[in-house]
Coordinates of C-alpha atoms in Angstrom, one line a residue:
M16 CA -12.6 22.5 -7.2
T17 CA -13.8 22.4 -11.3
A18 CA -16.4 20.0 -11.8
L19 CA -13.0 18.2 -14.0
Q20 CA -11.1 17.7 -10.6
V21 CA -14.3 15.9 -8.8
Q22 CA -14.9 13.8 -12.2
M23 CA -11.4 13.2 -11.4
K24 CA -11.1 11.9 -8.5
K25 CA -10.7 7.9 -7.1
P26 CA -12.0 6.3 -5.9
L27 CA -11.1 5.3 -2.4
T28 CA -11.5 0.9 -2.7
K29 CA -11.2 -0.7 0.1
T30 CA -7.3 -2.0 -1.8
R31 CA -6.5 0.6 -1.9
L32 CA -7.2 1.7 1.6
I33 CA -5.6 -1.2 3.8
G34 CA -2.4 0.1 1.0
F35 CA -2.3 4.0 2.3
A36 CA -2.8 2.4 5.3
A37 CA -0.2 0.1 5.7
L38 CA 2.2 2.6 4.0
G39 CA 1.3 4.8 7.4
V40 CA 2.6 2.3 9.2
C41 CA 5.1 2.0 7.2
A42 CA 6.2 5.5 8.3
V43 CA 5.7 5.0 11.6
G44 CA 7.6 1.8 12.2
Y45 CA 10.7 3.4 10.4
T46 CA 10.1 7.2 12.6
G47 CA 10.7 4.8 15.4
M48 CA 13.5 3.1 14.8
G49 CA 15.0 6.4 14.1
L50 CA 14.3 8.0 17.3
A51 CA 15.0 4.6 19.0
L52 CA 18.6 5.2 17.6
L53 CA 18.5 9.1 18.6
A54 CA 17.3 7.7 21.4
G55 CA 20.4 5.5 22.2
K56 CA 22.8 7.6 20.5
M57 CA 21.9 10.8 23.3
D58 CA 22.5 8.3 26.6
Y59 CA 18.5 8.3 26.8
L60 CA 18.2 4.4 26.3
D61 CA 21.0 2.2 27.2
M62 CA 22.1 1.7 23.0
T63 CA 21.2 -2.0 23.6
H64 CA 17.9 -1.2 24.2
A65 CA 18.3 1.2 21.8
A66 CA 19.0 -1.7 19.3
L67 CA 16.1 -3.9 20.6
L68 CA 13.0 -1.0 20.9
A69 CA 15.1 -0.1 17.3
A70 CA 14.8 -2.9 15.1
V71 CA 11.3 -4.0 16.2
A72 CA 9.7 -0.5 15.5
A73 CA 11.9 -1.6 12.1
L74 CA 10.2 -5.1 11.5
I75 CA 6.6 -3.3 11.4
G76 CA 7.7 -0.2 9.0
E77 CA 9.2 -3.3 6.7
I78 CA 5.8 -5.5 6.6
G79 CA 4.3 -2.0 6.2
L80 CA 6.2 -1.1 3.1
W81 CA 5.6 -4.5 1.8
V82 CA 2.0 -4.2 2.8
G83 CA 1.2 -1.7 1.1
A84 CA 3.1 -1.7 -2.1
G85 CA 1.4 -4.7 -3.0
C86 CA -1.8 -3.7 -2.2
L87 CA -1.3 -0.5 -4.3
G88 CA 0.2 -1.9 -7.2
L89 CA -2.4 -5.3 -7.2
T90 CA -4.6 -2.1 -7.4
L91 CA -2.6 -0.7 -10.3
F92 CA -2.6 -4.1 -12.1
K93 CA -6.4 -4.2 -12.3
K94 CA -6.6 -0.7 -13.3
R95 CA -3.8 -1.3 -16.8
K96 CA -5.1 -4.7 -17.4
A97 CA -8.7 -3.1 -17.6
M98 CA -7.7 -0.6 -19.6
L99 CA -6.0 -3.4 -21.8
D100 CA -8.6 -5.5 -21.9
K101 CA -10.7 -2.4 -23.3
L102 CA -8.2 -1.7 -26.3
L103 CA -8.1 -4.8 -27.0
G104 CA -11.5 -5.4 -27.4
R105 CA -11.4 -8.2 -25.2
S106 CA -14.5 -8.8 -22.9
P107 CA -14.4 -11.0 -19.9
K108 CA -14.8 -13.9 -18.8
P109 CA -18.2 -14.7 -16.6
A110 CA -17.7 -16.2 -13.3
T111 CA -19.6 -18.6 -13.1
P112 CA -20.3 -21.7 -16.0
T113 CA -24.5 -21.5 -16.9
A114 CA -26.2 -24.2 -16.8
E115 CA -28.0 -25.4 -19.5
V116 CA -31.5 -27.5 -18.7

């Protein structure tokens, strides 16, 4: 790796870590759904049980998809908003009002 590539690495924040983990859960859920349906078609499982198992796995995959997309989309939004604020010369608002004594 060159020095430029090392500098360009994005930090792995908590939100991004949750997003990538959720996308991993999404992949596992949808893979489980496909394998359950395949097991039902190949008569390793009764098709009723395979369909129920596939529905549960698909639900897990869908939850992972939404959580992952939400977390990773939030990180993109924060980055774009910060770039836009810098471009327009806006200063961030103070978090707490200052009390004068």
